[in-house]
Short mmCIF file of N, CA, C and O in Angstrom, two decimals:
data_model
loop_
_atom_site.label_atom_id
_atom_site.label_comp_id
_atom_site.label_asym_id
_atom_site.label_seq_id
_atom_site.Cartn_x
_atom_site.Cartn_y
_atom_site.Cartn_z
N MET A 1 131.58 99.45 104.19
CA MET A 1 130.56 98.85 103.36
C MET A 1 129.57 99.91 102.90
O MET A 1 129.13 100.75 103.68
N ARG A 2 129.21 99.87 101.65
CA ARG A 2 128.29 100.83 101.07
C ARG A 2 126.86 100.52 101.49
O ARG A 2 126.48 99.35 101.57
N ALA A 3 126.08 101.55 101.73
CA ALA A 3 124.67 101.36 102.09
C ALA A 3 123.94 100.67 100.93
O ALA A 3 124.20 100.96 99.77
N PRO A 4 123.00 99.75 101.24
CA PRO A 4 122.29 99.02 100.19
C PRO A 4 121.43 99.93 99.30
O PRO A 4 121.23 99.65 98.14
N ILE A 5 120.92 101.02 99.86
CA ILE A 5 120.15 101.98 99.08
C ILE A 5 120.47 103.38 99.57
O ILE A 5 120.96 103.57 100.67
N ASP A 6 120.19 104.36 98.73
CA ASP A 6 120.38 105.75 99.13
C ASP A 6 119.04 106.47 99.16
O ASP A 6 117.99 105.85 98.96
N ILE A 7 119.08 107.76 99.38
CA ILE A 7 117.85 108.54 99.50
C ILE A 7 117.02 108.49 98.23
O ILE A 7 115.79 108.37 98.29
N LEU A 8 117.65 108.57 97.06
CA LEU A 8 116.89 108.51 95.80
C LEU A 8 116.22 107.15 95.64
O LEU A 8 115.05 107.08 95.24
N ASP A 9 116.93 106.09 95.97
CA ASP A 9 116.32 104.75 95.93
C ASP A 9 115.09 104.71 96.85
O ASP A 9 114.04 104.19 96.47
N ALA A 10 115.24 105.25 98.06
CA ALA A 10 114.14 105.23 99.03
C ALA A 10 112.95 106.04 98.51
O ALA A 10 111.79 105.61 98.64
N ARG A 11 113.22 107.19 97.90
CA ARG A 11 112.13 108.00 97.34
C ARG A 11 111.44 107.26 96.19
O ARG A 11 110.22 107.32 96.06
N LEU A 12 112.22 106.57 95.36
CA LEU A 12 111.66 105.80 94.25
C LEU A 12 110.79 104.65 94.77
O LEU A 12 109.66 104.44 94.30
N ILE A 13 111.27 103.94 95.77
CA ILE A 13 110.50 102.84 96.36
C ILE A 13 109.21 103.36 96.99
O ILE A 13 108.15 102.77 96.83
N ALA A 14 109.30 104.49 97.70
CA ALA A 14 108.11 105.07 98.32
C ALA A 14 107.09 105.47 97.26
O ALA A 14 105.89 105.21 97.42
N LEU A 15 107.55 106.07 96.17
CA LEU A 15 106.64 106.48 95.10
C LEU A 15 105.96 105.27 94.49
O LEU A 15 104.74 105.27 94.27
N LEU A 16 106.72 104.21 94.22
CA LEU A 16 106.14 103.00 93.63
C LEU A 16 105.21 102.28 94.60
O LEU A 16 104.27 101.62 94.19
N THR A 17 105.48 102.40 95.89
CA THR A 17 104.60 101.79 96.89
C THR A 17 103.27 102.54 96.95
O THR A 17 102.21 101.91 97.02
N GLU A 18 103.34 103.85 96.91
CA GLU A 18 102.12 104.66 96.97
C GLU A 18 101.31 104.60 95.67
O GLU A 18 100.09 104.63 95.70
N GLN A 19 102.01 104.51 94.53
CA GLN A 19 101.35 104.50 93.23
C GLN A 19 102.00 103.44 92.35
O GLN A 19 102.80 103.76 91.45
N PRO A 20 101.67 102.17 92.56
CA PRO A 20 102.36 101.09 91.86
C PRO A 20 102.15 101.06 90.34
O PRO A 20 102.94 100.44 89.63
N ARG A 21 101.16 101.74 89.84
CA ARG A 21 100.89 101.71 88.40
C ARG A 21 101.53 102.88 87.65
O ARG A 21 101.34 103.04 86.45
N ILE A 22 102.30 103.68 88.35
CA ILE A 22 102.94 104.84 87.74
C ILE A 22 104.02 104.38 86.76
O ILE A 22 104.68 103.37 86.99
N GLY A 23 104.20 105.09 85.68
CA GLY A 23 105.20 104.74 84.68
C GLY A 23 106.57 105.31 85.00
O GLY A 23 106.72 106.20 85.86
N ILE A 24 107.57 104.84 84.27
CA ILE A 24 108.95 105.26 84.47
C ILE A 24 109.09 106.77 84.21
O ILE A 24 109.73 107.48 84.97
N LEU A 25 108.48 107.23 83.13
CA LEU A 25 108.58 108.64 82.78
C LEU A 25 107.98 109.53 83.86
O LEU A 25 108.56 110.55 84.24
N GLU A 26 106.83 109.13 84.40
CA GLU A 26 106.20 109.91 85.46
C GLU A 26 107.03 109.85 86.75
O GLU A 26 107.13 110.84 87.48
N CYS A 27 107.62 108.71 87.04
CA CYS A 27 108.53 108.60 88.20
C CYS A 27 109.67 109.61 88.04
O CYS A 27 110.00 110.33 88.99
N ALA A 28 110.26 109.64 86.86
CA ALA A 28 111.38 110.55 86.60
C ALA A 28 110.95 112.00 86.79
O ALA A 28 111.67 112.80 87.40
N ARG A 29 109.77 112.33 86.30
CA ARG A 29 109.27 113.70 86.43
C ARG A 29 109.07 114.07 87.90
O ARG A 29 109.51 115.13 88.35
N ARG A 30 108.44 113.19 88.66
CA ARG A 30 108.15 113.49 90.07
C ARG A 30 109.40 113.51 90.94
O ARG A 30 109.48 114.26 91.91
N LEU A 31 110.37 112.67 90.59
CA LEU A 31 111.61 112.63 91.37
C LEU A 31 112.64 113.65 90.88
O LEU A 31 113.69 113.82 91.49
N ARG A 32 112.33 114.28 89.73
CA ARG A 32 113.20 115.29 89.13
C ARG A 32 114.56 114.74 88.78
O ARG A 32 115.61 115.33 89.08
N VAL A 33 114.54 113.57 88.14
CA VAL A 33 115.77 112.95 87.63
C VAL A 33 115.48 112.45 86.21
O VAL A 33 114.33 112.40 85.77
N ALA A 34 116.52 112.05 85.52
CA ALA A 34 116.36 111.56 84.14
C ALA A 34 115.67 110.19 84.13
O ALA A 34 115.79 109.42 85.08
N ARG A 35 114.96 109.94 83.03
CA ARG A 35 114.28 108.65 82.85
C ARG A 35 115.26 107.49 82.96
O ARG A 35 115.00 106.48 83.57
N GLY A 36 116.45 107.66 82.36
CA GLY A 36 117.48 106.63 82.41
C GLY A 36 117.95 106.35 83.83
O GLY A 36 118.29 105.21 84.18
N THR A 37 117.96 107.39 84.66
CA THR A 37 118.35 107.21 86.07
C THR A 37 117.33 106.33 86.79
O THR A 37 117.70 105.41 87.52
N VAL A 38 116.05 106.62 86.57
CA VAL A 38 115.00 105.82 87.20
C VAL A 38 115.10 104.37 86.73
O VAL A 38 115.06 103.44 87.54
N GLN A 39 115.26 104.16 85.42
CA GLN A 39 115.34 102.80 84.88
C GLN A 39 116.55 102.06 85.43
O GLN A 39 116.46 100.90 85.85
N ALA A 40 117.70 102.75 85.50
CA ALA A 40 118.92 102.12 86.03
C ALA A 40 118.75 101.77 87.50
O ALA A 40 119.17 100.68 87.94
N ARG A 41 118.13 102.66 88.27
CA ARG A 41 117.90 102.39 89.69
C ARG A 41 116.98 101.18 89.86
O ARG A 41 117.23 100.31 90.69
N LEU A 42 115.89 101.15 89.10
CA LEU A 42 114.95 100.02 89.19
C LEU A 42 115.64 98.71 88.81
O LEU A 42 115.45 97.69 89.48
N ASP A 43 116.43 98.74 87.74
CA ASP A 43 117.15 97.53 87.32
C ASP A 43 118.10 97.05 88.41
O ASP A 43 118.17 95.85 88.71
N ARG A 44 118.82 98.00 89.03
CA ARG A 44 119.77 97.64 90.09
C ARG A 44 119.04 97.10 91.32
O ARG A 44 119.42 96.07 91.89
N LEU A 45 117.96 97.78 91.73
CA LEU A 45 117.21 97.33 92.91
C LEU A 45 116.56 95.97 92.67
O LEU A 45 116.52 95.13 93.58
N THR A 46 116.09 95.74 91.48
CA THR A 46 115.49 94.44 91.15
C THR A 46 116.57 93.36 91.08
O THR A 46 116.40 92.27 91.61
N GLY A 47 117.68 93.68 90.42
CA GLY A 47 118.78 92.72 90.30
C GLY A 47 119.36 92.29 91.62
O GLY A 47 119.78 91.15 91.79
N ARG A 48 119.38 93.21 92.59
CA ARG A 48 119.92 92.89 93.92
C ARG A 48 118.88 92.29 94.84
O ARG A 48 119.17 91.95 95.97
N GLY A 49 117.64 92.16 94.36
CA GLY A 49 116.61 91.53 95.17
C GLY A 49 115.92 92.46 96.16
O GLY A 49 115.13 91.99 96.98
N VAL A 50 116.21 93.76 96.10
CA VAL A 50 115.54 94.70 97.00
C VAL A 50 114.07 94.80 96.61
O VAL A 50 113.18 94.71 97.45
N ILE A 51 113.82 95.00 95.32
CA ILE A 51 112.45 94.99 94.80
C ILE A 51 112.22 93.60 94.24
O ILE A 51 112.94 93.15 93.35
N ARG A 52 111.22 92.91 94.78
CA ARG A 52 110.97 91.52 94.39
C ARG A 52 109.82 91.35 93.42
O ARG A 52 109.63 90.28 92.88
N GLY A 53 109.03 92.38 93.22
CA GLY A 53 107.92 92.22 92.30
C GLY A 53 107.11 93.48 92.16
O GLY A 53 107.27 94.43 92.93
N TYR A 54 106.25 93.47 91.18
CA TYR A 54 105.40 94.63 90.88
C TYR A 54 103.94 94.23 90.83
O TYR A 54 103.11 94.96 90.32
N GLY A 55 103.62 93.09 91.35
CA GLY A 55 102.26 92.58 91.28
C GLY A 55 101.30 93.35 92.18
O GLY A 55 101.72 94.12 93.04
N PRO A 56 100.02 93.13 91.98
CA PRO A 56 99.03 93.81 92.81
C PRO A 56 99.04 93.29 94.25
O PRO A 56 99.38 92.14 94.49
N ASP A 57 98.67 94.15 95.16
CA ASP A 57 98.53 93.78 96.57
C ASP A 57 97.08 93.31 96.75
O ASP A 57 96.16 94.11 96.64
N ILE A 58 96.90 92.04 97.00
CA ILE A 58 95.57 91.43 97.05
C ILE A 58 95.02 91.44 98.47
O ILE A 58 95.73 91.13 99.42
N ALA A 59 93.73 91.76 98.61
CA ALA A 59 93.05 91.71 99.90
C ALA A 59 92.28 90.39 99.98
O ALA A 59 91.25 90.24 99.32
N PRO A 60 92.77 89.42 100.74
CA PRO A 60 92.09 88.12 100.82
C PRO A 60 90.62 88.23 101.22
O PRO A 60 89.78 87.51 100.69
N ALA A 61 90.28 89.14 102.12
CA ALA A 61 88.89 89.29 102.57
C ALA A 61 87.97 89.66 101.41
O ALA A 61 86.83 89.21 101.34
N ALA A 62 88.47 90.48 100.48
CA ALA A 62 87.66 90.88 99.33
C ALA A 62 87.40 89.70 98.39
O ALA A 62 86.48 89.75 97.58
N LEU A 63 88.20 88.65 98.52
CA LEU A 63 88.02 87.44 97.71
C LEU A 63 87.23 86.37 98.45
O LEU A 63 87.09 85.25 97.96
N GLY A 64 86.73 86.71 99.64
CA GLY A 64 85.93 85.76 100.39
C GLY A 64 86.68 85.03 101.49
O GLY A 64 86.13 84.13 102.12
N TYR A 65 87.94 85.40 101.72
CA TYR A 65 88.74 84.76 102.77
C TYR A 65 88.83 85.73 103.95
O TYR A 65 89.83 86.41 104.15
N GLY A 66 87.77 85.78 104.75
CA GLY A 66 87.64 86.75 105.82
C GLY A 66 88.33 86.39 107.12
O GLY A 66 88.42 87.22 108.01
N VAL A 67 88.82 85.17 107.26
CA VAL A 67 89.49 84.74 108.49
C VAL A 67 91.00 84.69 108.23
O VAL A 67 91.44 84.05 107.28
N THR A 68 91.74 85.40 109.07
CA THR A 68 93.20 85.37 109.00
C THR A 68 93.72 84.79 110.30
O THR A 68 93.27 85.16 111.38
N ALA A 69 94.67 83.88 110.18
CA ALA A 69 95.28 83.27 111.37
C ALA A 69 96.78 83.19 111.17
O ALA A 69 97.28 83.12 110.05
N PHE A 70 97.47 83.21 112.28
CA PHE A 70 98.92 83.01 112.27
C PHE A 70 99.17 81.66 112.94
O PHE A 70 98.71 81.42 114.05
N VAL A 71 99.90 80.81 112.25
CA VAL A 71 100.15 79.46 112.73
C VAL A 71 101.65 79.26 112.90
O VAL A 71 102.41 79.46 111.95
N THR A 72 102.06 78.91 114.10
CA THR A 72 103.45 78.58 114.36
C THR A 72 103.59 77.07 114.24
O THR A 72 102.88 76.32 114.93
N LEU A 73 104.46 76.64 113.36
CA LEU A 73 104.67 75.21 113.14
C LEU A 73 105.97 74.76 113.77
O LEU A 73 107.00 75.44 113.64
N GLU A 74 105.92 73.62 114.42
CA GLU A 74 107.12 72.96 114.92
C GLU A 74 107.40 71.83 113.95
O GLU A 74 106.53 70.98 113.70
N ILE A 75 108.59 71.85 113.37
CA ILE A 75 108.94 70.89 112.32
C ILE A 75 109.89 69.84 112.88
O ILE A 75 110.83 70.17 113.61
N ARG A 76 109.65 68.58 112.51
CA ARG A 76 110.50 67.48 112.95
C ARG A 76 111.93 67.74 112.45
O ARG A 76 112.13 68.02 111.28
N GLN A 77 112.87 67.71 113.38
CA GLN A 77 114.27 67.95 113.03
C GLN A 77 114.83 66.74 112.28
O GLN A 77 114.64 65.61 112.70
N SER A 78 115.49 67.01 111.18
CA SER A 78 116.08 65.92 110.40
C SER A 78 117.35 66.41 109.74
O SER A 78 117.80 67.52 109.98
N ARG A 79 117.89 65.59 108.89
CA ARG A 79 119.14 65.93 108.23
C ARG A 79 119.04 67.27 107.52
O ARG A 79 118.14 67.50 106.72
N GLY A 80 119.98 68.15 107.83
CA GLY A 80 120.06 69.43 107.15
C GLY A 80 119.00 70.44 107.56
O GLY A 80 118.93 71.52 107.02
N HIS A 81 118.16 70.10 108.51
CA HIS A 81 117.12 71.05 108.94
C HIS A 81 117.07 71.07 110.45
O HIS A 81 116.30 70.32 111.06
N THR A 82 117.90 71.87 111.05
CA THR A 82 117.87 72.01 112.50
C THR A 82 117.71 73.48 112.84
O THR A 82 118.45 74.33 112.36
N ILE A 83 116.74 73.77 113.67
CA ILE A 83 116.43 75.13 114.09
C ILE A 83 116.21 75.09 115.59
O ILE A 83 115.66 74.14 116.12
N THR A 84 116.64 76.15 116.27
CA THR A 84 116.44 76.18 117.72
C THR A 84 115.15 76.92 118.05
O THR A 84 114.64 77.70 117.26
N GLY A 85 114.63 76.67 119.23
CA GLY A 85 113.42 77.35 119.68
C GLY A 85 112.20 76.48 119.52
O GLY A 85 112.23 75.41 118.92
N GLY A 86 111.10 76.96 120.07
CA GLY A 86 109.86 76.19 120.05
C GLY A 86 109.13 76.22 118.73
O GLY A 86 108.50 75.25 118.34
N GLY A 87 109.21 77.32 118.00
CA GLY A 87 108.53 77.42 116.73
C GLY A 87 109.54 77.53 115.61
O GLY A 87 110.49 78.29 115.68
N ASP A 88 109.34 76.74 114.58
CA ASP A 88 110.28 76.73 113.48
C ASP A 88 109.83 77.59 112.29
O ASP A 88 110.65 78.08 111.53
N LEU A 89 108.54 77.75 112.15
CA LEU A 89 108.01 78.45 110.98
C LEU A 89 106.72 79.16 111.35
O LEU A 89 105.84 78.56 111.96
N LEU A 90 106.62 80.44 111.02
CA LEU A 90 105.40 81.20 111.26
C LEU A 90 104.72 81.41 109.91
O LEU A 90 105.32 81.93 108.98
N CYS A 91 103.46 80.99 109.83
CA CYS A 91 102.69 81.10 108.59
C CYS A 91 101.47 81.99 108.80
O CYS A 91 100.85 81.94 109.86
N ARG A 92 101.15 82.76 107.80
CA ARG A 92 99.88 83.49 107.80
C ARG A 92 98.95 82.71 106.89
O ARG A 92 99.26 82.44 105.73
N ILE A 93 97.80 82.34 107.41
CA ILE A 93 96.83 81.54 106.67
C ILE A 93 95.52 82.30 106.60
O ILE A 93 95.11 82.92 107.58
N VAL A 94 94.89 82.27 105.44
CA VAL A 94 93.55 82.86 105.31
C VAL A 94 92.57 81.74 104.99
O VAL A 94 92.94 80.73 104.40
N ALA A 95 91.33 81.93 105.41
CA ALA A 95 90.29 80.93 105.18
C ALA A 95 88.96 81.64 105.03
O ALA A 95 88.80 82.80 105.38
N ARG A 96 87.98 80.90 104.52
CA ARG A 96 86.65 81.47 104.30
C ARG A 96 85.83 81.57 105.60
O ARG A 96 84.99 82.43 105.75
N SER A 97 86.12 80.67 106.55
CA SER A 97 85.39 80.62 107.81
C SER A 97 86.26 79.90 108.83
O SER A 97 87.31 79.36 108.48
N ASN A 98 85.80 79.84 110.08
CA ASN A 98 86.55 79.09 111.10
C ASN A 98 86.60 77.61 110.74
O ASN A 98 87.62 76.95 110.94
N ALA A 99 85.49 77.08 110.20
CA ALA A 99 85.48 75.67 109.79
C ALA A 99 86.47 75.44 108.65
O ALA A 99 87.17 74.41 108.62
N ASP A 100 86.56 76.38 107.73
CA ASP A 100 87.52 76.26 106.63
C ASP A 100 88.95 76.36 107.16
O ASP A 100 89.83 75.65 106.69
N LEU A 101 89.16 77.22 108.15
CA LEU A 101 90.47 77.32 108.78
C LEU A 101 90.86 75.98 109.40
O LEU A 101 92.00 75.53 109.26
N GLN A 102 89.91 75.32 110.07
CA GLN A 102 90.20 74.00 110.65
C GLN A 102 90.61 73.02 109.57
O GLN A 102 91.55 72.24 109.74
N ARG A 103 89.93 73.06 108.42
CA ARG A 103 90.27 72.18 107.30
C ARG A 103 91.70 72.43 106.81
O ARG A 103 92.48 71.50 106.61
N VAL A 104 92.06 73.71 106.68
CA VAL A 104 93.40 74.06 106.21
C VAL A 104 94.45 73.61 107.22
O VAL A 104 95.48 73.02 106.85
N ILE A 105 94.22 73.88 108.50
CA ILE A 105 95.19 73.47 109.53
C ILE A 105 95.32 71.96 109.58
O ILE A 105 96.43 71.43 109.69
N ASP A 106 94.20 71.24 109.46
CA ASP A 106 94.27 69.78 109.42
C ASP A 106 95.13 69.30 108.25
O ASP A 106 95.90 68.35 108.38
N GLN A 107 95.01 69.97 107.14
CA GLN A 107 95.80 69.60 105.97
C GLN A 107 97.29 69.87 106.22
O GLN A 107 98.13 69.04 105.90
N VAL A 108 97.60 71.00 106.84
CA VAL A 108 99.00 71.34 107.13
C VAL A 108 99.60 70.35 108.11
O VAL A 108 100.70 69.83 107.90
N VAL A 109 98.90 70.08 109.21
CA VAL A 109 99.47 69.17 110.22
C VAL A 109 99.44 67.72 109.77
O VAL A 109 100.03 66.86 110.42
N GLY A 110 98.81 67.46 108.66
CA GLY A 110 98.80 66.11 108.11
C GLY A 110 100.14 65.68 107.53
O GLY A 110 100.38 64.50 107.30
N TYR A 111 101.02 66.64 107.30
CA TYR A 111 102.34 66.31 106.78
C TYR A 111 103.17 65.67 107.89
O TYR A 111 103.16 66.13 109.03
N GLU A 112 103.89 64.64 107.54
CA GLU A 112 104.68 63.88 108.51
C GLU A 112 105.72 64.74 109.22
O GLU A 112 106.02 64.53 110.40
N ALA A 113 106.26 65.72 108.55
CA ALA A 113 107.32 66.55 109.12
C ALA A 113 106.80 67.54 110.16
O ALA A 113 107.58 68.10 110.93
N ILE A 114 105.49 67.77 110.21
CA ILE A 114 104.92 68.73 111.17
C ILE A 114 104.63 68.02 112.47
O ILE A 114 103.86 67.07 112.53
N VAL A 115 105.27 68.49 113.55
CA VAL A 115 105.10 67.90 114.87
C VAL A 115 103.91 68.53 115.60
O VAL A 115 103.11 67.85 116.22
N ARG A 116 103.81 69.86 115.52
CA ARG A 116 102.79 70.58 116.29
C ARG A 116 102.49 71.90 115.60
O ARG A 116 103.33 72.47 114.93
N ALA A 117 101.28 72.39 115.81
CA ALA A 117 100.87 73.70 115.30
C ALA A 117 100.17 74.47 116.40
O ALA A 117 99.39 73.90 117.16
N ALA A 118 100.46 75.75 116.50
CA ALA A 118 99.77 76.63 117.44
C ALA A 118 99.17 77.76 116.60
O ALA A 118 99.87 78.41 115.83
N THR A 119 97.88 77.98 116.77
CA THR A 119 97.15 78.92 115.92
C THR A 119 96.61 80.09 116.71
O THR A 119 96.06 79.92 117.79
N ILE A 120 96.75 81.28 116.14
CA ILE A 120 96.18 82.50 116.71
C ILE A 120 95.34 83.15 115.62
O ILE A 120 95.85 83.43 114.54
N ILE A 121 94.07 83.37 115.89
CA ILE A 121 93.18 84.00 114.91
C ILE A 121 93.25 85.52 115.10
O ILE A 121 93.12 86.03 116.21
N ALA A 122 93.48 86.22 113.99
CA ALA A 122 93.51 87.69 114.01
C ALA A 122 92.08 88.20 113.92
O ALA A 122 91.35 87.82 113.01
N LEU A 123 91.68 89.04 114.86
CA LEU A 123 90.32 89.57 114.85
C LEU A 123 90.16 90.70 113.85
O LEU A 123 89.09 90.91 113.29
N ALA A 124 91.23 91.46 113.61
CA ALA A 124 91.21 92.55 112.64
C ALA A 124 92.65 92.87 112.26
O ALA A 124 93.58 92.59 113.02
N GLU A 125 92.83 93.45 111.10
CA GLU A 125 94.16 93.89 110.69
C GLU A 125 94.39 95.27 111.27
O GLU A 125 93.83 96.26 110.80
N GLN A 126 95.19 95.35 112.31
CA GLN A 126 95.44 96.62 112.98
C GLN A 126 96.45 97.47 112.22
O GLN A 126 96.30 98.67 112.11
N ILE A 127 97.50 96.81 111.74
CA ILE A 127 98.55 97.51 111.01
C ILE A 127 98.81 96.72 109.73
O ILE A 127 99.19 95.55 109.78
N PRO A 128 98.60 97.33 108.57
CA PRO A 128 98.83 96.60 107.33
C PRO A 128 100.32 96.32 107.14
O PRO A 128 101.18 97.01 107.70
N TYR A 129 100.61 95.33 106.33
CA TYR A 129 101.99 94.98 106.01
C TYR A 129 102.67 96.20 105.41
O TYR A 129 102.13 96.85 104.53
N ARG A 130 103.84 96.53 105.93
CA ARG A 130 104.52 97.71 105.43
C ARG A 130 106.02 97.56 105.54
O ARG A 130 106.53 96.91 106.47
N THR A 131 106.74 98.15 104.60
CA THR A 131 108.19 98.10 104.62
C THR A 131 108.83 99.48 104.46
O THR A 131 110.04 99.60 104.60
N LEU A 132 108.04 100.51 104.16
CA LEU A 132 108.63 101.84 103.93
C LEU A 132 109.45 102.35 105.12
O LEU A 132 110.50 102.95 104.89
N PRO A 133 109.03 102.16 106.39
CA PRO A 133 109.89 102.63 107.48
C PRO A 133 111.27 101.96 107.45
O PRO A 133 112.28 102.60 107.75
N LEU A 134 111.33 100.71 107.07
CA LEU A 134 112.61 100.00 106.96
C LEU A 134 113.45 100.61 105.83
O LEU A 134 114.64 100.85 105.99
N VAL A 135 112.82 100.85 104.68
CA VAL A 135 113.51 101.46 103.53
C VAL A 135 114.08 102.81 103.92
O VAL A 135 115.24 103.12 103.64
N GLU A 136 113.29 103.64 104.58
CA GLU A 136 113.72 104.97 104.99
C GLU A 136 114.89 104.89 105.98
O GLU A 136 115.84 105.68 105.91
N SER A 137 114.83 103.94 106.89
CA SER A 137 115.90 103.78 107.87
C SER A 137 117.22 103.38 107.22
O SER A 137 118.28 103.93 107.55
N VAL A 138 117.16 102.45 106.29
CA VAL A 138 118.38 102.00 105.61
C VAL A 138 118.97 103.11 104.76
O VAL A 138 120.19 103.32 104.72
N ALA A 139 118.11 103.86 104.07
CA ALA A 139 118.58 104.94 103.20
C ALA A 139 119.24 106.07 103.99
O ALA A 139 120.12 106.74 103.49
N ALA A 140 118.80 106.26 105.22
CA ALA A 140 119.34 107.34 106.05
C ALA A 140 120.71 107.01 106.65
O ALA A 140 121.36 107.90 107.20
N GLN A 141 121.15 105.80 106.56
CA GLN A 141 122.43 105.40 107.16
C GLN A 141 123.60 105.95 106.40
O GLN A 141 123.67 106.11 105.27
#
């Protein structure tokens, strides 16, 4: 089986992660490949679902949502939805305050399919969301 990405793909992904507003021509210059190569690689990575979007990375706290919590939901088992284990779905929820978090959790558990919720409030973001180590590992295979 062929590796899902190679070293050039990994370098392109890393460059776009570090500088998401960079253009195709500048990517080609920095990677020392043809513009068409960069465009073809991006088209292939997007088409295969490796790259899912180019949108901005939003900081919820900067928008007034300073509370982050992780909520494990236990979902009522029904036709076509059976999962093993105690938690069926892990959600990251942001809220403006602890009281707002309670309001959001109350709304979530208000759905009939939700049996139970367990909430953990994050005191600080220790490690930001990242995927580059995964990309580098796959490319090295």
